[in-house]
PDB file of N, CA and C in Angstrom:
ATOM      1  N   UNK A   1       0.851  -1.173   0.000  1.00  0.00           N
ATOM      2  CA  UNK A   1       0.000   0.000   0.000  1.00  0.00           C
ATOM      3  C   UNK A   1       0.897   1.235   0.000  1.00  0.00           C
ATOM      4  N   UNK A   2       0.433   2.046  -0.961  1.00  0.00           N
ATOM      5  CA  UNK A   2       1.182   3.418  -0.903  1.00  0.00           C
ATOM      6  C   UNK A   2       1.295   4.421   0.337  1.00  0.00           C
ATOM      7  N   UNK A   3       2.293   5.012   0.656  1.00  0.00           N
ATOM      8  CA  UNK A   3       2.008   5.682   1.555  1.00  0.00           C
ATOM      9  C   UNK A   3       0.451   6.445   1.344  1.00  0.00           C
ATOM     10  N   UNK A   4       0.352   7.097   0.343  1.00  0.00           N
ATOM     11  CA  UNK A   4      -1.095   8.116   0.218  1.00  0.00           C
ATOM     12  C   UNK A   4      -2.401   7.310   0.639  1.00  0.00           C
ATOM     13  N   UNK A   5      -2.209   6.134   0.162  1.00  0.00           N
ATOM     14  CA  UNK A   5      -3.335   5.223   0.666  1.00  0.00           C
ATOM     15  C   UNK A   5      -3.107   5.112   1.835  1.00  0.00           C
ATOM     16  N   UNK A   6      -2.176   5.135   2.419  1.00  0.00           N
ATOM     17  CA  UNK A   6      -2.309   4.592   3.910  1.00  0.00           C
ATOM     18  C   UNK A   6      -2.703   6.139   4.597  1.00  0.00           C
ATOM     19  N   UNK A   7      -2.409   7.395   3.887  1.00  0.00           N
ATOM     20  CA  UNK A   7      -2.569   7.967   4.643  1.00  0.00           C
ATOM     21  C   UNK A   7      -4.151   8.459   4.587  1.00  0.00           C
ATOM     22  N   UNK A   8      -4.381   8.222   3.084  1.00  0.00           N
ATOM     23  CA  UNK A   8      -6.033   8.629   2.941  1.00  0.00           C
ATOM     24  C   UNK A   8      -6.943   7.565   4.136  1.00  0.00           C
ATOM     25  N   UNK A   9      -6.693   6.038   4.097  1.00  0.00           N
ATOM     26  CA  UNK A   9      -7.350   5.142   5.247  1.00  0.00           C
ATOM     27  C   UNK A   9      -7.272   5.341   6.629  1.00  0.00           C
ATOM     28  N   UNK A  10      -6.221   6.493   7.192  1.00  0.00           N
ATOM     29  CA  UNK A  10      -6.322   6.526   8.336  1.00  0.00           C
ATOM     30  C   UNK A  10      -6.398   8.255   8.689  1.00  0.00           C
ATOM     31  N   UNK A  11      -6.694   8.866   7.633  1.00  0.00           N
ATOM     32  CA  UNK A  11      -7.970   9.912   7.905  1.00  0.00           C
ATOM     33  C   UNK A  11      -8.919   9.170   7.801  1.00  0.00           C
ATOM     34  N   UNK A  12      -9.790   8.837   6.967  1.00  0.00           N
ATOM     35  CA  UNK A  12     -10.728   8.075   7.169  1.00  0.00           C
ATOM     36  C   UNK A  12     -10.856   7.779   8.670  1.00  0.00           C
ATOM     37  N   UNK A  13     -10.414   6.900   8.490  1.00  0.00           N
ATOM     38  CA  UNK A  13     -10.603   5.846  10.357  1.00  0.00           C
ATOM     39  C   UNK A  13     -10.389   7.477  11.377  1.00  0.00           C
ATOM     40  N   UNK A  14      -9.849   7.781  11.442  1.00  0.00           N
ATOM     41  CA  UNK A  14      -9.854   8.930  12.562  1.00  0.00           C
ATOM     42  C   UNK A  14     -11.263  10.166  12.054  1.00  0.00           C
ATOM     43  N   UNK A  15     -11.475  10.804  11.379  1.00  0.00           N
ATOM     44  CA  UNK A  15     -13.090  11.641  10.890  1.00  0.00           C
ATOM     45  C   UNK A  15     -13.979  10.537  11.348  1.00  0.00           C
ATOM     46  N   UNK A  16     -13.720   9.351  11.480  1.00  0.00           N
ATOM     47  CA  UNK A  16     -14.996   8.551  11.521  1.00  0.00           C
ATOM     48  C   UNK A  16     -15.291   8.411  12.928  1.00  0.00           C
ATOM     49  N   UNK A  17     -13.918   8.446  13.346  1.00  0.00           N
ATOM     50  CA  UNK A  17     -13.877   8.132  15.200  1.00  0.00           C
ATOM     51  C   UNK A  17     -14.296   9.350  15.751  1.00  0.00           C
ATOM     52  N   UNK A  18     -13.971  10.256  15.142  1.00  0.00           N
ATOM     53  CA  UNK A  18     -14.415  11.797  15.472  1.00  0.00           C
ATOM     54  C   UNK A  18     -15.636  11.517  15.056  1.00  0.00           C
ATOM     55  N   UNK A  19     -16.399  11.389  14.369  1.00  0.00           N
ATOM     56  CA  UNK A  19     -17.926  11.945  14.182  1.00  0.00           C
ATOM     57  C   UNK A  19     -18.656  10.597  14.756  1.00  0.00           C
ATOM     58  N   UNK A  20     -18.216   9.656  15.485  1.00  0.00           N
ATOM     59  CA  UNK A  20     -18.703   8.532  15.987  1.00  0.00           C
ATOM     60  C   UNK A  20     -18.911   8.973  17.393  1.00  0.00           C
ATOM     61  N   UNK A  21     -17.893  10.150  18.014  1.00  0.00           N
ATOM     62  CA  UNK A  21     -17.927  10.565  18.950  1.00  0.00           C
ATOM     63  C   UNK A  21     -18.696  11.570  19.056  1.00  0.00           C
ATOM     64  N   UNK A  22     -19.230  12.111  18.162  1.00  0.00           N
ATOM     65  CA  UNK A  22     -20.297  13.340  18.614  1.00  0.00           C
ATOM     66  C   UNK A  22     -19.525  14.861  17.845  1.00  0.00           C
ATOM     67  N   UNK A  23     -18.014  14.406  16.712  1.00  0.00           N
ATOM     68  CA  UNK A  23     -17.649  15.742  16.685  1.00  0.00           C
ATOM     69  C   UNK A  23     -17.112  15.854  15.305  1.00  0.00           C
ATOM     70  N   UNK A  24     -17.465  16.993  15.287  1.00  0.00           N
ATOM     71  CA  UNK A  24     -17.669  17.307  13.091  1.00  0.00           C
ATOM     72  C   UNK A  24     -16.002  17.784  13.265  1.00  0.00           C
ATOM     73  N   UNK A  25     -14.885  17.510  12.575  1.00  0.00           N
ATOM     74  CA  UNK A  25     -13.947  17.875  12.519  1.00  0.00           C
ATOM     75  C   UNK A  25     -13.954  18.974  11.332  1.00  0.00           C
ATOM     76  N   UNK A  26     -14.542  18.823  10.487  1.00  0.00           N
ATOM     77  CA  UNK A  26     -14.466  20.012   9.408  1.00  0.00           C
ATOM     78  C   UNK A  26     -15.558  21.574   9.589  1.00  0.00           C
ATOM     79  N   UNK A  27     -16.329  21.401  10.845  1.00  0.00           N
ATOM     80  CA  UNK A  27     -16.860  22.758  11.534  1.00  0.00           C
ATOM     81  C   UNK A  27     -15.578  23.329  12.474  1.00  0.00           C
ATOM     82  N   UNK A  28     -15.027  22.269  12.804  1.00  0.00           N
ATOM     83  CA  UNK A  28     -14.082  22.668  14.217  1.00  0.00           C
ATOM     84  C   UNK A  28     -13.250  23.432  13.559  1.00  0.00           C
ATOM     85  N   UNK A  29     -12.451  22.658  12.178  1.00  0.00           N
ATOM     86  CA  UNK A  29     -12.047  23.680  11.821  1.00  0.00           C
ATOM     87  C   UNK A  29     -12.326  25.313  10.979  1.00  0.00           C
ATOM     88  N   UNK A  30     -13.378  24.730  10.442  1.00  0.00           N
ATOM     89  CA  UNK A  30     -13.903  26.334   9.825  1.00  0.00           C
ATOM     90  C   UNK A  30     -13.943  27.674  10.985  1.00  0.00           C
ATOM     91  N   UNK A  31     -14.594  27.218  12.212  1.00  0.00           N
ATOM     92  CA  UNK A  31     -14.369  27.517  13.086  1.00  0.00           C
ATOM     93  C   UNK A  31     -13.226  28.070  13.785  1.00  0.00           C
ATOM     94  N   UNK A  32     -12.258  27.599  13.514  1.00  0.00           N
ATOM     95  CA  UNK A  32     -10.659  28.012  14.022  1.00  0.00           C
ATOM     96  C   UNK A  32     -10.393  27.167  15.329  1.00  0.00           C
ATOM     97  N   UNK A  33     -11.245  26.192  15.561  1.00  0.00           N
ATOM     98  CA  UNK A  33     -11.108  25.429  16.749  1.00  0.00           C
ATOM     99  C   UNK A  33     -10.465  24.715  16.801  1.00  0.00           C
ATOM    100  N   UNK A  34      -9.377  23.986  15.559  1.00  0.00           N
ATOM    101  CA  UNK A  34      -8.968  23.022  15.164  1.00  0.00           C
ATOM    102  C   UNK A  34      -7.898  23.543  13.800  1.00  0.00           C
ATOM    103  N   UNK A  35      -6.470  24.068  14.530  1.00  0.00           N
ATOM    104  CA  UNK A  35      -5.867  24.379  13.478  1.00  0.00           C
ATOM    105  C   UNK A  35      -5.618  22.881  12.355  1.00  0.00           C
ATOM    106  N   UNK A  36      -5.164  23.302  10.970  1.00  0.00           N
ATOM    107  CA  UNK A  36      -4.605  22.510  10.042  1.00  0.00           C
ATOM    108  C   UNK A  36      -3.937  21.599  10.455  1.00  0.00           C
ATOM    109  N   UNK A  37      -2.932  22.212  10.973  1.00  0.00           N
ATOM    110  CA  UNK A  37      -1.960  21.532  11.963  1.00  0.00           C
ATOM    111  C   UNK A  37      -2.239  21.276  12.485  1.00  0.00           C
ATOM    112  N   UNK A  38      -2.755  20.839  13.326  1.00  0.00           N
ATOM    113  CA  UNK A  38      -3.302  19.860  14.445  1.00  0.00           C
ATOM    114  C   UNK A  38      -3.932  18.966  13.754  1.00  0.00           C
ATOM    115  N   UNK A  39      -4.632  19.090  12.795  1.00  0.00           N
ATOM    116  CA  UNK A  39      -5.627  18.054  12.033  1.00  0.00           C
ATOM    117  C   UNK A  39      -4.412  16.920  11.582  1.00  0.00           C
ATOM    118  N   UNK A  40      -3.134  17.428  10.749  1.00  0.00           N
ATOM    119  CA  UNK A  40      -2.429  16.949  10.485  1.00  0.00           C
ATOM    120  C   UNK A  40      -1.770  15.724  11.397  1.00  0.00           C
ATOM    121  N   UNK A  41      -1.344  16.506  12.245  1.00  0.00           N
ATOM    122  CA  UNK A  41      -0.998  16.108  13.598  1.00  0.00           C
ATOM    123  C   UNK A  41      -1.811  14.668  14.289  1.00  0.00           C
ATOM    124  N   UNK A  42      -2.715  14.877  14.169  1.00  0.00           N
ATOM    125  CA  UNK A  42      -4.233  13.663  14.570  1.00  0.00           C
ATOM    126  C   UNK A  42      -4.202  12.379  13.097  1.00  0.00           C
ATOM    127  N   UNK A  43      -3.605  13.160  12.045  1.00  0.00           N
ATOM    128  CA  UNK A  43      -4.210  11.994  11.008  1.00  0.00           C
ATOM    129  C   UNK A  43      -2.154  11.306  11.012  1.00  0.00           C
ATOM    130  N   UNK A  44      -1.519  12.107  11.526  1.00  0.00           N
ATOM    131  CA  UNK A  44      -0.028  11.244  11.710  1.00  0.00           C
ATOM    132  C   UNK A  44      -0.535   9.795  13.455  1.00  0.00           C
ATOM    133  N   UNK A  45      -1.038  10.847  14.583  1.00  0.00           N
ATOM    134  CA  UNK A  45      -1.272   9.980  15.335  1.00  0.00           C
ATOM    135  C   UNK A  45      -1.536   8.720  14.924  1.00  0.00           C
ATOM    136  N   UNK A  46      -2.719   8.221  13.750  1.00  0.00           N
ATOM    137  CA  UNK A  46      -3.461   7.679  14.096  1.00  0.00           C
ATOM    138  C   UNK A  46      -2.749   6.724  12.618  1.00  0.00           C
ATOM    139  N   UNK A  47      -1.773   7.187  11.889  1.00  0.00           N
ATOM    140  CA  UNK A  47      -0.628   6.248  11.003  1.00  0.00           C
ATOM    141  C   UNK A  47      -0.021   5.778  11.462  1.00  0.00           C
ATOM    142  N   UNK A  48       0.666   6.184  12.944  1.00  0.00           N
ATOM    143  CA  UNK A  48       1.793   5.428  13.702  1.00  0.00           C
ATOM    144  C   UNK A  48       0.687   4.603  14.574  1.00  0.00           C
ATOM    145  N   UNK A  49      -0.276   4.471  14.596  1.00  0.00           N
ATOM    146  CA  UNK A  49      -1.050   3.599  15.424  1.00  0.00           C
ATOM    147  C   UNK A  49      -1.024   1.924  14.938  1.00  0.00           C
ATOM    148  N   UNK A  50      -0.814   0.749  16.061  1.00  0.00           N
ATOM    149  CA  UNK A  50      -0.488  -0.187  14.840  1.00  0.00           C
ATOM    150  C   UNK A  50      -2.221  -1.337  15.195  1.00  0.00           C
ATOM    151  N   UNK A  51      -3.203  -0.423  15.304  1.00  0.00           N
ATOM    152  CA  UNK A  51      -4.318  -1.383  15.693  1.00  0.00           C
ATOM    153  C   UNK A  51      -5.532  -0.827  14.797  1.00  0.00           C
ATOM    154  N   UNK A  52      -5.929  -0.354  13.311  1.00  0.00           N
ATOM    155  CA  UNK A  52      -6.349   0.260  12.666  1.00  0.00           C
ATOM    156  C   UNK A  52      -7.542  -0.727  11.959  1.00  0.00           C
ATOM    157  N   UNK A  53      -6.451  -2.462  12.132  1.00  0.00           N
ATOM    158  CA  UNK A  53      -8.190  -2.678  12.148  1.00  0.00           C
ATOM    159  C   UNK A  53      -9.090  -2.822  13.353  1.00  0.00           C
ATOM    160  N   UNK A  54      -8.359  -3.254  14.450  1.00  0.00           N
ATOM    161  CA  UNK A  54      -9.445  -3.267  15.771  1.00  0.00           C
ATOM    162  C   UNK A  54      -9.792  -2.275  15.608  1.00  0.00           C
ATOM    163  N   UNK A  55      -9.702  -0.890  15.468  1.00  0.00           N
ATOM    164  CA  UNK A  55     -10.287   0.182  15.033  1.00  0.00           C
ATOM    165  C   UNK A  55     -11.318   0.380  14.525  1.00  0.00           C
ATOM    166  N   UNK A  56     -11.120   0.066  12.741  1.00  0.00           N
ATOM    167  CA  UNK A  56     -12.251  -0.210  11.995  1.00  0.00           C
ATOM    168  C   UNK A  56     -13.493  -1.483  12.854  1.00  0.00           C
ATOM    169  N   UNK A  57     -12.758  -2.262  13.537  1.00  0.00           N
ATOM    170  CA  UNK A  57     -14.138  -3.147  13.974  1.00  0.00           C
ATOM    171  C   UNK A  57     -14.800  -2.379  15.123  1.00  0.00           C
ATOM    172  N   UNK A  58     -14.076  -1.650  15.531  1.00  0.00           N
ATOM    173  CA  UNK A  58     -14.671  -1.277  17.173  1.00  0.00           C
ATOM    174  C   UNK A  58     -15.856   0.074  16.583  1.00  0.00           C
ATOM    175  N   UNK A  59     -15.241   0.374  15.069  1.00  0.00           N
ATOM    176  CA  UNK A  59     -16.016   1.568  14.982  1.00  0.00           C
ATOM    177  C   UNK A  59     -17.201   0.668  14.243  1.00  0.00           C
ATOM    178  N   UNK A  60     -17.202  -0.123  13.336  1.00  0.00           N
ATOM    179  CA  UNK A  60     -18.447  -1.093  12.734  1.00  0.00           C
ATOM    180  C   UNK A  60     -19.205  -1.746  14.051  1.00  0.00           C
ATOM    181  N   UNK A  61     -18.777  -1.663  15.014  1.00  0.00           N
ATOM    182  CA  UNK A  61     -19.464  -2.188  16.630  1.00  0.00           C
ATOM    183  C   UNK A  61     -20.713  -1.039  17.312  1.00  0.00           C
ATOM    184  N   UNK A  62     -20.053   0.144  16.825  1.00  0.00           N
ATOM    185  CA  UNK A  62     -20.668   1.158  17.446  1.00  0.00           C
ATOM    186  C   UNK A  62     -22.314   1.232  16.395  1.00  0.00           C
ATOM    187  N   UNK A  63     -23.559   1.669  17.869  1.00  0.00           N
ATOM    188  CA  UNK A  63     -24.869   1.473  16.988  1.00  0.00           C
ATOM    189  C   UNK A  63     -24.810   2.941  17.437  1.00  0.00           C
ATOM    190  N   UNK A  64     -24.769   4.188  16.519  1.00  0.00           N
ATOM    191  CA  UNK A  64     -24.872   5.618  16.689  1.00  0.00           C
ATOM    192  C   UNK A  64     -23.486   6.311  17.634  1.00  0.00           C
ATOM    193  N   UNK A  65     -23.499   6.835  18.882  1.00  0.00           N
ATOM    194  CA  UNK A  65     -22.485   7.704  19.187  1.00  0.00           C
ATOM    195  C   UNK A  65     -22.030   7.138  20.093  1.00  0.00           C
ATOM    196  N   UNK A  66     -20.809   7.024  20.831  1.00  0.00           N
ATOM    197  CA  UNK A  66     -19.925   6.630  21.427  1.00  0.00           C
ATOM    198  C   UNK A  66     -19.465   7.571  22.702  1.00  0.00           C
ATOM    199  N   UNK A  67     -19.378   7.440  24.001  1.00  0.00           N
ATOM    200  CA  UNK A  67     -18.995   8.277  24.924  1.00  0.00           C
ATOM    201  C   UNK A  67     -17.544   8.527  24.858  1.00  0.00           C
ATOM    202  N   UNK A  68     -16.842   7.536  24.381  1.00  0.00           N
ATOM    203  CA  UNK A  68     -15.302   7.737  24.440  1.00  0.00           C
ATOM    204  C   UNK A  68     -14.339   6.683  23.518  1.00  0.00           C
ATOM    205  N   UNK A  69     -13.578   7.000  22.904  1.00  0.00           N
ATOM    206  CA  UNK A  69     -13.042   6.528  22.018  1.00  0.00           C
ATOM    207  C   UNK A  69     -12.168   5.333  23.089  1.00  0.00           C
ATOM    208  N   UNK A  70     -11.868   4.252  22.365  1.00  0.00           N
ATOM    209  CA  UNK A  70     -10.820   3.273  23.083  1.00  0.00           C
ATOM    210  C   UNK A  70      -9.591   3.484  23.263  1.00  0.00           C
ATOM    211  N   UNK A  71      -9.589   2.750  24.354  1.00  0.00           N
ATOM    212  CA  UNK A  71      -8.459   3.017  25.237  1.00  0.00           C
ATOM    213  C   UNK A  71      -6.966   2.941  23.885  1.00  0.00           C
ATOM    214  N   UNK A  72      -6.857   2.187  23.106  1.00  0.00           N
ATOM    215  CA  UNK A  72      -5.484   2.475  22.269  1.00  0.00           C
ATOM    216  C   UNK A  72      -5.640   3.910  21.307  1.00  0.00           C
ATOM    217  N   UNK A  73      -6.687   4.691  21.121  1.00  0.00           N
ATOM    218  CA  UNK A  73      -6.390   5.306  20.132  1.00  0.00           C
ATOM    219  C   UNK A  73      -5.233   6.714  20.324  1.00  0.00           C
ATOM    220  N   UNK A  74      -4.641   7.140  19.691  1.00  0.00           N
ATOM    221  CA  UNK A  74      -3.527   8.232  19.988  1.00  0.00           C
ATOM    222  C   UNK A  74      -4.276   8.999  19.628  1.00  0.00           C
ATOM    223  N   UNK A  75      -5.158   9.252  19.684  1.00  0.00           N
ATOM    224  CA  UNK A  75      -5.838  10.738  19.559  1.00  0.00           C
ATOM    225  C   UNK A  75      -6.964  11.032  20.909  1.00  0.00           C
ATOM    226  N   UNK A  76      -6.954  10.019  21.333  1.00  0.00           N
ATOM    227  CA  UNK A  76      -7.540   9.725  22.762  1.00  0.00           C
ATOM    228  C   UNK A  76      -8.091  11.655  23.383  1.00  0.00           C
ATOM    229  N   UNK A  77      -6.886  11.966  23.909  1.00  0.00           N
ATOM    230  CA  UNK A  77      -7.337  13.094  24.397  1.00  0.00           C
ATOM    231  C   UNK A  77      -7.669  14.237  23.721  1.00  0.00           C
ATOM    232  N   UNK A  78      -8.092  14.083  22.604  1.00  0.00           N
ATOM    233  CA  UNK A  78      -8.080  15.372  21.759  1.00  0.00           C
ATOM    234  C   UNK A  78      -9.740  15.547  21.289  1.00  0.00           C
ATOM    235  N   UNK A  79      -9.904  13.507  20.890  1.00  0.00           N
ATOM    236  CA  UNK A  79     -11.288  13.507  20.833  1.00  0.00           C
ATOM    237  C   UNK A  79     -12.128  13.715  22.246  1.00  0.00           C
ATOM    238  N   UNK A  80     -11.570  12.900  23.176  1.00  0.00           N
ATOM    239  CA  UNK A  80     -12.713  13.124  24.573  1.00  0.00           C
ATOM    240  C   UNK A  80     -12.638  14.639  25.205  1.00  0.00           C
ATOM    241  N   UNK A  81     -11.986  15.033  24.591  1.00  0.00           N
ATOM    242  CA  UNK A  81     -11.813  16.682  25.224  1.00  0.00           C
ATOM    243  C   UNK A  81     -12.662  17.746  24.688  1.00  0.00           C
ATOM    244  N   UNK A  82     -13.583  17.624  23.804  1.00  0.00           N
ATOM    245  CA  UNK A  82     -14.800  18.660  23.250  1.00  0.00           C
ATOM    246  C   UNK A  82     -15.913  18.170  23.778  1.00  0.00           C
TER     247      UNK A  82
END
């Protein structure tokens, strides 16, 4: 897999964990709540993460919104913190 693919699949998987959690990442940032950089920052977290499919299953598990993302994700405090 190309890097770009890997990096397009794990935005993916992280926007999804974000809006599984209750939070629009692309208002946050229009908003200014959520620099670029940081977005960046969250979609590297979640490339060096090495559990992306327990991920994908834990997020196909979820029926609507989620109180808190699991305990492995590296973005942990960024999502439970809004």
């Amino acid at each position: 897999m190309s890097f770009f693919s890997k990096y397009d699949q794990h935005t993916a998987l992280m926007t999804r964990m974000a809006d599984t959690l209750g939070q629009d990442l692309d208002t946050q940032m229009q908003m200014g709540e959520l620099p670029p950089q940081e977005f960046r920052t969250m979609v590297f977290n979640c490339l060096a993460c090495r559990e992306a499919g327990e991920c994908k299953q834990w997020l196909d598990a979820q029926d609507g919104l989620a109180d808190a993302p699991p305990s492995y994700c590296r973005n942990k405090a960024r999502l439970s913190g809004h």
